[in-house]
PDB file of C-alpha atoms in Angstrom:
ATOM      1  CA  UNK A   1      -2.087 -21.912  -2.325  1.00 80.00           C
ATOM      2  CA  UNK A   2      -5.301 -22.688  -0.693  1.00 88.00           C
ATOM      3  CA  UNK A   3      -5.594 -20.335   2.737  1.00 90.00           C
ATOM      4  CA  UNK A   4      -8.472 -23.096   3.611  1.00 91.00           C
ATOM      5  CA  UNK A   5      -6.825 -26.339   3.175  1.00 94.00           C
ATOM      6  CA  UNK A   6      -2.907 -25.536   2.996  1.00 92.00           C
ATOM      7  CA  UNK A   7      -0.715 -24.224   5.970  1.00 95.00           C
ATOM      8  CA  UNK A   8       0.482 -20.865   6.045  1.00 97.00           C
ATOM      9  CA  UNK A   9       3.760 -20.154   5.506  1.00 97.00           C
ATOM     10  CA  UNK A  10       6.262 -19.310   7.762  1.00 97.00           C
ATOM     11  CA  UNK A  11       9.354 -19.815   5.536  1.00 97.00           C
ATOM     12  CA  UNK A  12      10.461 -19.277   1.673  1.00 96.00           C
ATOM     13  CA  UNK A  13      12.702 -20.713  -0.040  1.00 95.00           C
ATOM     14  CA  UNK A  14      15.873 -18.917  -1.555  1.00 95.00           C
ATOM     15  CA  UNK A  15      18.309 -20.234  -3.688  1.00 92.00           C
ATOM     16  CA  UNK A  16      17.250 -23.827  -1.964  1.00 93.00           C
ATOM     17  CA  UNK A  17      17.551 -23.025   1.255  1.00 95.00           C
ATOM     18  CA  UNK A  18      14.324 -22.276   3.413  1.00 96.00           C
ATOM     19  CA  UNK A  19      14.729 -19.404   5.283  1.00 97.00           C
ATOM     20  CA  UNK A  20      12.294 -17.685   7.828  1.00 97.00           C
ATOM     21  CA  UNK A  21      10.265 -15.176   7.341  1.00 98.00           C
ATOM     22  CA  UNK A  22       8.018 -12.609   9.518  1.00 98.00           C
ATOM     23  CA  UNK A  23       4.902 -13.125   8.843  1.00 98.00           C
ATOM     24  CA  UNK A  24       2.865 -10.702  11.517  1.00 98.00           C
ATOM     25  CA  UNK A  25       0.953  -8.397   9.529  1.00 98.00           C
ATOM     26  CA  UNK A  26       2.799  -5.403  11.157  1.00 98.00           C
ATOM     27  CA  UNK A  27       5.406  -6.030   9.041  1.00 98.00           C
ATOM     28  CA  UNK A  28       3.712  -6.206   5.954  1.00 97.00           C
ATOM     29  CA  UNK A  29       2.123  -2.670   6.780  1.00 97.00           C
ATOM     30  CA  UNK A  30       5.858  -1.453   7.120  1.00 97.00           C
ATOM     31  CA  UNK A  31       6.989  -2.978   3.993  1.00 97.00           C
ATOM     32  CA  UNK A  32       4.001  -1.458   2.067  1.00 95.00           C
ATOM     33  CA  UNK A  33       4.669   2.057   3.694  1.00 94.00           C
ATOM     34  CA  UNK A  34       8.585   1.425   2.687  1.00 95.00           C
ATOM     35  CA  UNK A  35       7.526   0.786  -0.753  1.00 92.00           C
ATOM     36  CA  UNK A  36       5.136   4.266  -1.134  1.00 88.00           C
ATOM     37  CA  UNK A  37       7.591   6.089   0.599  1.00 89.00           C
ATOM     38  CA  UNK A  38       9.123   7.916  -2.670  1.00 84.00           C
ATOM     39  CA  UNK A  39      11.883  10.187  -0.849  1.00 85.00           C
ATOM     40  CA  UNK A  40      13.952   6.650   0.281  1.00 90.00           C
ATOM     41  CA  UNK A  41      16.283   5.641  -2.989  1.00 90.00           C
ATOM     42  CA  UNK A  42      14.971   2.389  -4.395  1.00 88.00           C
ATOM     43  CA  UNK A  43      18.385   1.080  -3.525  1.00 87.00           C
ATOM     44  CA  UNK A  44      18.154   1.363  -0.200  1.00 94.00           C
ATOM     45  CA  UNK A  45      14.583   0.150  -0.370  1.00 94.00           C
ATOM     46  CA  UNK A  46      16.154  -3.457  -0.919  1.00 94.00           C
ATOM     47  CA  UNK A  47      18.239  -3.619   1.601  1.00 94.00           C
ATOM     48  CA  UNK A  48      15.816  -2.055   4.337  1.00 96.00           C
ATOM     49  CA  UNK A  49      12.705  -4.540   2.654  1.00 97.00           C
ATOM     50  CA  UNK A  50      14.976  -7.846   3.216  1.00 97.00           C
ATOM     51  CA  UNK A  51      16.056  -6.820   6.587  1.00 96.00           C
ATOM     52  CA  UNK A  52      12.598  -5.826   7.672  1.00 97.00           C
ATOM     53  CA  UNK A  53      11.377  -9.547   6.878  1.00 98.00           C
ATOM     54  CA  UNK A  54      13.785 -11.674   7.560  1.00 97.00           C
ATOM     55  CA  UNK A  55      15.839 -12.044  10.882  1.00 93.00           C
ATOM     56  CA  UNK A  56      18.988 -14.359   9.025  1.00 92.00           C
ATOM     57  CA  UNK A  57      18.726 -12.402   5.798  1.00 93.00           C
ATOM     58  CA  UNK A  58      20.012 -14.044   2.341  1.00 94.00           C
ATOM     59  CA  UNK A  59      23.157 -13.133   0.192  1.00 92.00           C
ATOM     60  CA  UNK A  60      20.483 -12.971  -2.861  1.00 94.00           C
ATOM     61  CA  UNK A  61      19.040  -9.977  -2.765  1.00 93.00           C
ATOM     62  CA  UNK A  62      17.256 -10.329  -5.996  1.00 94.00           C
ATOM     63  CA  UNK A  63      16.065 -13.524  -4.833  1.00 95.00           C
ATOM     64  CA  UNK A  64      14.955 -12.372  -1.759  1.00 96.00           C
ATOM     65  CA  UNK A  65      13.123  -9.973  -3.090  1.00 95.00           C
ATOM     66  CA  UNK A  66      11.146 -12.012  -5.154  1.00 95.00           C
ATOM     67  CA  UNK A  67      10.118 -14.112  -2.126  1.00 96.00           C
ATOM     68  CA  UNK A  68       8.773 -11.155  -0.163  1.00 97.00           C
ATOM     69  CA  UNK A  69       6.740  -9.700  -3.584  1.00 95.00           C
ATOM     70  CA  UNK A  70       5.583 -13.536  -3.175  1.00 95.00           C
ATOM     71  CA  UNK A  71       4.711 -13.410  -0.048  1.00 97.00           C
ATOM     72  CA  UNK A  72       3.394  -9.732   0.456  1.00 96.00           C
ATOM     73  CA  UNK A  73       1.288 -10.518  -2.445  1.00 95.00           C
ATOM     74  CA  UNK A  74      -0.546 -13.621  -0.210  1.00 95.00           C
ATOM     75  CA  UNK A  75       1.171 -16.393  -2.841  1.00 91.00           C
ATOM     76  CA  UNK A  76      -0.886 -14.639  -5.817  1.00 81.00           C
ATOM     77  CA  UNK A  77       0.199 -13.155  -8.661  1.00 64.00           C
ATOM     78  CA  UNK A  78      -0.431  -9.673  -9.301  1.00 51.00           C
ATOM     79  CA  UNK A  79      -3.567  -9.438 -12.267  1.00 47.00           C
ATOM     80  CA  UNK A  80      -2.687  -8.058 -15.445  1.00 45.00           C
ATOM     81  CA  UNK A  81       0.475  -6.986 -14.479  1.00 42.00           C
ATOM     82  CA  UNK A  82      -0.937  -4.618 -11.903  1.00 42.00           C
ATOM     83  CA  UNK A  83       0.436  -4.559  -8.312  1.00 40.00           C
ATOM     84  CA  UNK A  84      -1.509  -3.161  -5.256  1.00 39.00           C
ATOM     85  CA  UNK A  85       1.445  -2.721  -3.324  1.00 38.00           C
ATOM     86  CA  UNK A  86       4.944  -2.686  -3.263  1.00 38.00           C
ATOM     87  CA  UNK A  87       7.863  -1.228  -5.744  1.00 42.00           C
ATOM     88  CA  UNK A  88       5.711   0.313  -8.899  1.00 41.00           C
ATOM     89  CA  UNK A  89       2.118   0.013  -7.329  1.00 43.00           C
ATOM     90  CA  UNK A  90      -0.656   1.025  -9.326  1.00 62.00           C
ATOM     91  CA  UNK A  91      -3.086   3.817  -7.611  1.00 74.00           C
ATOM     92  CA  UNK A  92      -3.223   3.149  -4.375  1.00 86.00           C
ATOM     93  CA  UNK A  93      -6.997   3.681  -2.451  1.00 95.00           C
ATOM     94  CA  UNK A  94      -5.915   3.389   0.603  1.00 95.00           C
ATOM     95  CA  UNK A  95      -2.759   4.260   3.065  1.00 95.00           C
ATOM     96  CA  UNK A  96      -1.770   2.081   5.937  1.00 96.00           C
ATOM     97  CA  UNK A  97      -0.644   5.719   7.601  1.00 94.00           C
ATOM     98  CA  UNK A  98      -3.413   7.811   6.756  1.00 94.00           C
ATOM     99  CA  UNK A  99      -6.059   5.420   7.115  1.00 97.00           C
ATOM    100  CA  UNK A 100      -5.299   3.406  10.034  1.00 97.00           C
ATOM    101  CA  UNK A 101      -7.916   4.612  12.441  1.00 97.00           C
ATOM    102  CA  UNK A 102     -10.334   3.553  10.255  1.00 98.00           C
ATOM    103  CA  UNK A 103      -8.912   0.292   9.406  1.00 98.00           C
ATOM    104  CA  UNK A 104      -8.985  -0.430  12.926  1.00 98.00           C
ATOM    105  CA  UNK A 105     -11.723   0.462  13.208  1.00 98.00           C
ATOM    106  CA  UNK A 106     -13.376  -1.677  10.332  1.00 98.00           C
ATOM    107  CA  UNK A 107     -11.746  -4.823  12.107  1.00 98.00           C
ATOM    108  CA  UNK A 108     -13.282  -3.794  15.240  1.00 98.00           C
ATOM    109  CA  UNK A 109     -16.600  -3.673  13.619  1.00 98.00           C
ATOM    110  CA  UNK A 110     -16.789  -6.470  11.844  1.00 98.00           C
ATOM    111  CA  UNK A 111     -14.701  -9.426  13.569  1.00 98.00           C
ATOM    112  CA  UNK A 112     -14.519  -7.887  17.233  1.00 98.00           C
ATOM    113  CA  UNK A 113     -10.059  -7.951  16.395  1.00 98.00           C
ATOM    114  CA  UNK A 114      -8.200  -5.139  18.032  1.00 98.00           C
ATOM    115  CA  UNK A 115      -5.658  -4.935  15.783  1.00 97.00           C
ATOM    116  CA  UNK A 116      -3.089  -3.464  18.687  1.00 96.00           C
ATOM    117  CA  UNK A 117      -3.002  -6.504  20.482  1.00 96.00           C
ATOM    118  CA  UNK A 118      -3.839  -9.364  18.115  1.00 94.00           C
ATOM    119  CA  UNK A 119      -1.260 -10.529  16.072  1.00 94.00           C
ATOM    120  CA  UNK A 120      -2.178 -11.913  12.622  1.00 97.00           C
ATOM    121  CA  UNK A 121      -0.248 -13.653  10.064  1.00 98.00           C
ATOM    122  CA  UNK A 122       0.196 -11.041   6.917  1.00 98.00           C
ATOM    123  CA  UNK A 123      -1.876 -13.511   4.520  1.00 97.00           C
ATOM    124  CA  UNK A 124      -4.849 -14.075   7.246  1.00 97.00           C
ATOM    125  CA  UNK A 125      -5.118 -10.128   7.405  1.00 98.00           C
ATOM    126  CA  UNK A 126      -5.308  -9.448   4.030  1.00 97.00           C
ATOM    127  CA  UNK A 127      -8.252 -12.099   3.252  1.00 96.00           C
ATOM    128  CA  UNK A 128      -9.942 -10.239   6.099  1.00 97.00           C
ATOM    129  CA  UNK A 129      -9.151  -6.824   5.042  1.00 98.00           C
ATOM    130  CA  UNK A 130     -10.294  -7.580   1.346  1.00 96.00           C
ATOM    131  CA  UNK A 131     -13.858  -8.909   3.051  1.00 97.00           C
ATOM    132  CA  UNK A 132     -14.422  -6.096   5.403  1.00 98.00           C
ATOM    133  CA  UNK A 133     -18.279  -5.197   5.193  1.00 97.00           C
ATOM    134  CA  UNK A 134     -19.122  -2.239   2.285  1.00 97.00           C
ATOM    135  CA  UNK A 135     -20.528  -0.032   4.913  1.00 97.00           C
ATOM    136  CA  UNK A 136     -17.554   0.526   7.149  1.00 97.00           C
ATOM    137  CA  UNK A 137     -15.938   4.010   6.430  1.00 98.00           C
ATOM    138  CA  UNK A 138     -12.617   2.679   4.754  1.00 98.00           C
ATOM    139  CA  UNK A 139     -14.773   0.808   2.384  1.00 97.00           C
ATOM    140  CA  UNK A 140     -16.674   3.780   1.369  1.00 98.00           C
ATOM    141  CA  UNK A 141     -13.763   5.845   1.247  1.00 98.00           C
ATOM    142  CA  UNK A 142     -11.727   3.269  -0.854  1.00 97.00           C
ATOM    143  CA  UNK A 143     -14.577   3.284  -3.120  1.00 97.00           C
ATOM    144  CA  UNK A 144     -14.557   7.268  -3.690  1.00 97.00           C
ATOM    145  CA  UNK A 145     -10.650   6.999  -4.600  1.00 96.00           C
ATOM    146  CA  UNK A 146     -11.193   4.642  -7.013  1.00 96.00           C
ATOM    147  CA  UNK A 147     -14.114   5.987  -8.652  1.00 95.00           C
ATOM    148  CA  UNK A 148     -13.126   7.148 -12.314  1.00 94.00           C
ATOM    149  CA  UNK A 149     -14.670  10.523 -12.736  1.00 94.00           C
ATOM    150  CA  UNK A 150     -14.409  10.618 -16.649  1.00 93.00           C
ATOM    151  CA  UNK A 151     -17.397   7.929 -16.274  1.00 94.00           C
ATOM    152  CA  UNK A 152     -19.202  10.148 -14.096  1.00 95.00           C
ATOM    153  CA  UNK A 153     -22.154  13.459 -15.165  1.00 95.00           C
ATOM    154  CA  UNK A 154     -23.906  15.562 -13.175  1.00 96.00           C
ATOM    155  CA  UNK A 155     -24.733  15.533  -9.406  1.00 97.00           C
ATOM    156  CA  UNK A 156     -22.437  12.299  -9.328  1.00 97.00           C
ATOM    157  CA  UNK A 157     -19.626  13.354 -10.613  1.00 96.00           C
ATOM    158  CA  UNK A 158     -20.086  16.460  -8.256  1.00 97.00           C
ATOM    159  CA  UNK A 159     -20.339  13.970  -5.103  1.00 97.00           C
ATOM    160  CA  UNK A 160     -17.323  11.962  -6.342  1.00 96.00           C
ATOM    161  CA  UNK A 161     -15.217  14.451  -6.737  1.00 96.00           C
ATOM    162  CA  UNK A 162     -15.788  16.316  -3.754  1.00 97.00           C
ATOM    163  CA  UNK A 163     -15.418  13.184  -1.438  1.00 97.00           C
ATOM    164  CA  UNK A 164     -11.920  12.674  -3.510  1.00 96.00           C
ATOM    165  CA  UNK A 165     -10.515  15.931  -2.510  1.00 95.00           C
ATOM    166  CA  UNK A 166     -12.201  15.319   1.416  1.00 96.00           C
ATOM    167  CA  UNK A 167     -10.309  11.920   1.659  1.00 96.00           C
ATOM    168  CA  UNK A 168      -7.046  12.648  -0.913  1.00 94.00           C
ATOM    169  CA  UNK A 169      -4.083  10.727   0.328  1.00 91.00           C
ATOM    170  CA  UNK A 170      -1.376  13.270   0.965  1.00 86.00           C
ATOM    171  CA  UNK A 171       0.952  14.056  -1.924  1.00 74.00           C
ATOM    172  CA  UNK A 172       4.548  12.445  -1.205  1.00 65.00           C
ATOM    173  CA  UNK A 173       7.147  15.582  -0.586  1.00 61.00           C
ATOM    174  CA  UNK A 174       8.114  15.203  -3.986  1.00 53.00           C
ATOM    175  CA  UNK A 175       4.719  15.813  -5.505  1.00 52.00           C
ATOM    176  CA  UNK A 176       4.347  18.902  -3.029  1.00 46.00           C
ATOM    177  CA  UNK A 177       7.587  20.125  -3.688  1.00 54.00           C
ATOM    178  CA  UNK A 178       6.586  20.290  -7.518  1.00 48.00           C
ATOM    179  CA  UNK A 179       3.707  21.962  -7.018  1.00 51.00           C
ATOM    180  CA  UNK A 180       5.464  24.230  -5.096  1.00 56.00           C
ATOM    181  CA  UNK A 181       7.746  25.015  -7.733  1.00 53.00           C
ATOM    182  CA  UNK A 182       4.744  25.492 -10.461  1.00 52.00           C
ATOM    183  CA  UNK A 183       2.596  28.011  -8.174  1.00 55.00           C
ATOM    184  CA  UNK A 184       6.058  29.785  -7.210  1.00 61.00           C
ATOM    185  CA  UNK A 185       6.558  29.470 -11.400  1.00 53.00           C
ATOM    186  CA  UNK A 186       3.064  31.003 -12.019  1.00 63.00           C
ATOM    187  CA  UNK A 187       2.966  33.952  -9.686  1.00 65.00           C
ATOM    188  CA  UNK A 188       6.425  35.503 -10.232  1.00 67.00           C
ATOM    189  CA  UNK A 189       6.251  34.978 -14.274  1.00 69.00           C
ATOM    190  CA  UNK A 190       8.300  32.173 -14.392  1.00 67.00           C
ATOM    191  CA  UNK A 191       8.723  29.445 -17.082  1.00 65.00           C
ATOM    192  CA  UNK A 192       6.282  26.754 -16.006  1.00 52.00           C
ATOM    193  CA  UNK A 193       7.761  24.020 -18.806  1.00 64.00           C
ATOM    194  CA  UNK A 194      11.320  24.914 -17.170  1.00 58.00           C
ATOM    195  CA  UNK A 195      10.176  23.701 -13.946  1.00 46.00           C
ATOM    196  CA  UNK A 196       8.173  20.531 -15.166  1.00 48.00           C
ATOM    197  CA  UNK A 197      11.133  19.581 -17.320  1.00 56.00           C
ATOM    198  CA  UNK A 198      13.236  19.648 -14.224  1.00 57.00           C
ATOM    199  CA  UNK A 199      11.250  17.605 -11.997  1.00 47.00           C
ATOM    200  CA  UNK A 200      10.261  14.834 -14.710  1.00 52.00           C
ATOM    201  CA  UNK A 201      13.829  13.878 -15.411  1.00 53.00           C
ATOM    202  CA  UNK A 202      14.469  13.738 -11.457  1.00 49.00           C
TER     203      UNK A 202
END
């Protein structure tokens, strides 16, 4: 798929039917948050994913959801395996949540788009968020989450890490709760490898 030559699309096809799909980039925001979003089941994930896309959704589920990892993904497929979004992501260095001010801002800065009352077609606003200029502040701060301190000495690694505790995503409720549970474990004697045992087999 060539974004320069081919049309986008507005469709997929399922079981050999072509069925419509939403393609305003609002809704690929909502699908990424849906897929971070680690206290909804992944079985209900499914089921609220299809119906988020599309408006006549399809009996094949499975199907279905391999046309919206298609087309989430801008018609590529993820490299070496990895995903950056969706069920199983890798990492993530940025949050459509956490970080939308200054995605907005970065899209105000560099092509003059108010992203609250343009609407953009999901695969036209991920080509421009991947090219957003190095200097805007989600750029910077993308960079500082994905920085791999164990490569890092010195004043460096100091920098690094501090600016990836200033701009941590928040831990999902799960990862909170656990941590929780460990400090609770710690300062009333309690058996630490009790309460890690519990929480990796949930």
């Amino acid at each position: 798929m060539n974004l320069l030559t081919d049309a986008l699309p507005e469709e997929v096809e399922i079981g050999g039917k072509f069925y419509p799909i939403d393609t305003d980039f609002t809704t690929g925001i909502k699908f990424d948050l849906l897929a971070s979003d680690e206290e909804i089941p992944e079985n209900e994930k499914v089921d609220l994913a299809i119906n988020l896309y599309f408006p006549d959704p399809p009996e094949d589920t499975c199907e279905a959801l391999t046309a919206i990892r298609w087309f989430y993904s801008g018609g590529e497929e993820p490299r070496n395996g990895k995903k950056k979004g969706g069920f199983g992501s890798e990492k993530r260095i940025y949050d459509f949540n956490y970080d939308a001010a200054y995605i907005y801002a970065a899209f105000r800065a560099d092509y003059g788009i108010d992203l609250t009352r343009k609407r953009l077609h999901w695969w036209v606003f991920r080509a421009l968020f991947s090219a957003l200029r190095e200097d805007n502040m989600i750029c910077k701060i993308m960079s500082y989450r994905a920085a791999d301190l164990s490569k890092l000495k010195g004043e460096e690694l100091k920098f690094y890490r501090k600016k990836q505790k200033e701009f941590a995503i928040p831990a999902p409720k799960s990862e909170r709760d656990k941590l929780s549970a460990i400090d609770e474990a710690l300062l009333n004697g309690g058996d630490v490898s009790k309460v890690l045992e519990t929480y990796n087999s949930m």
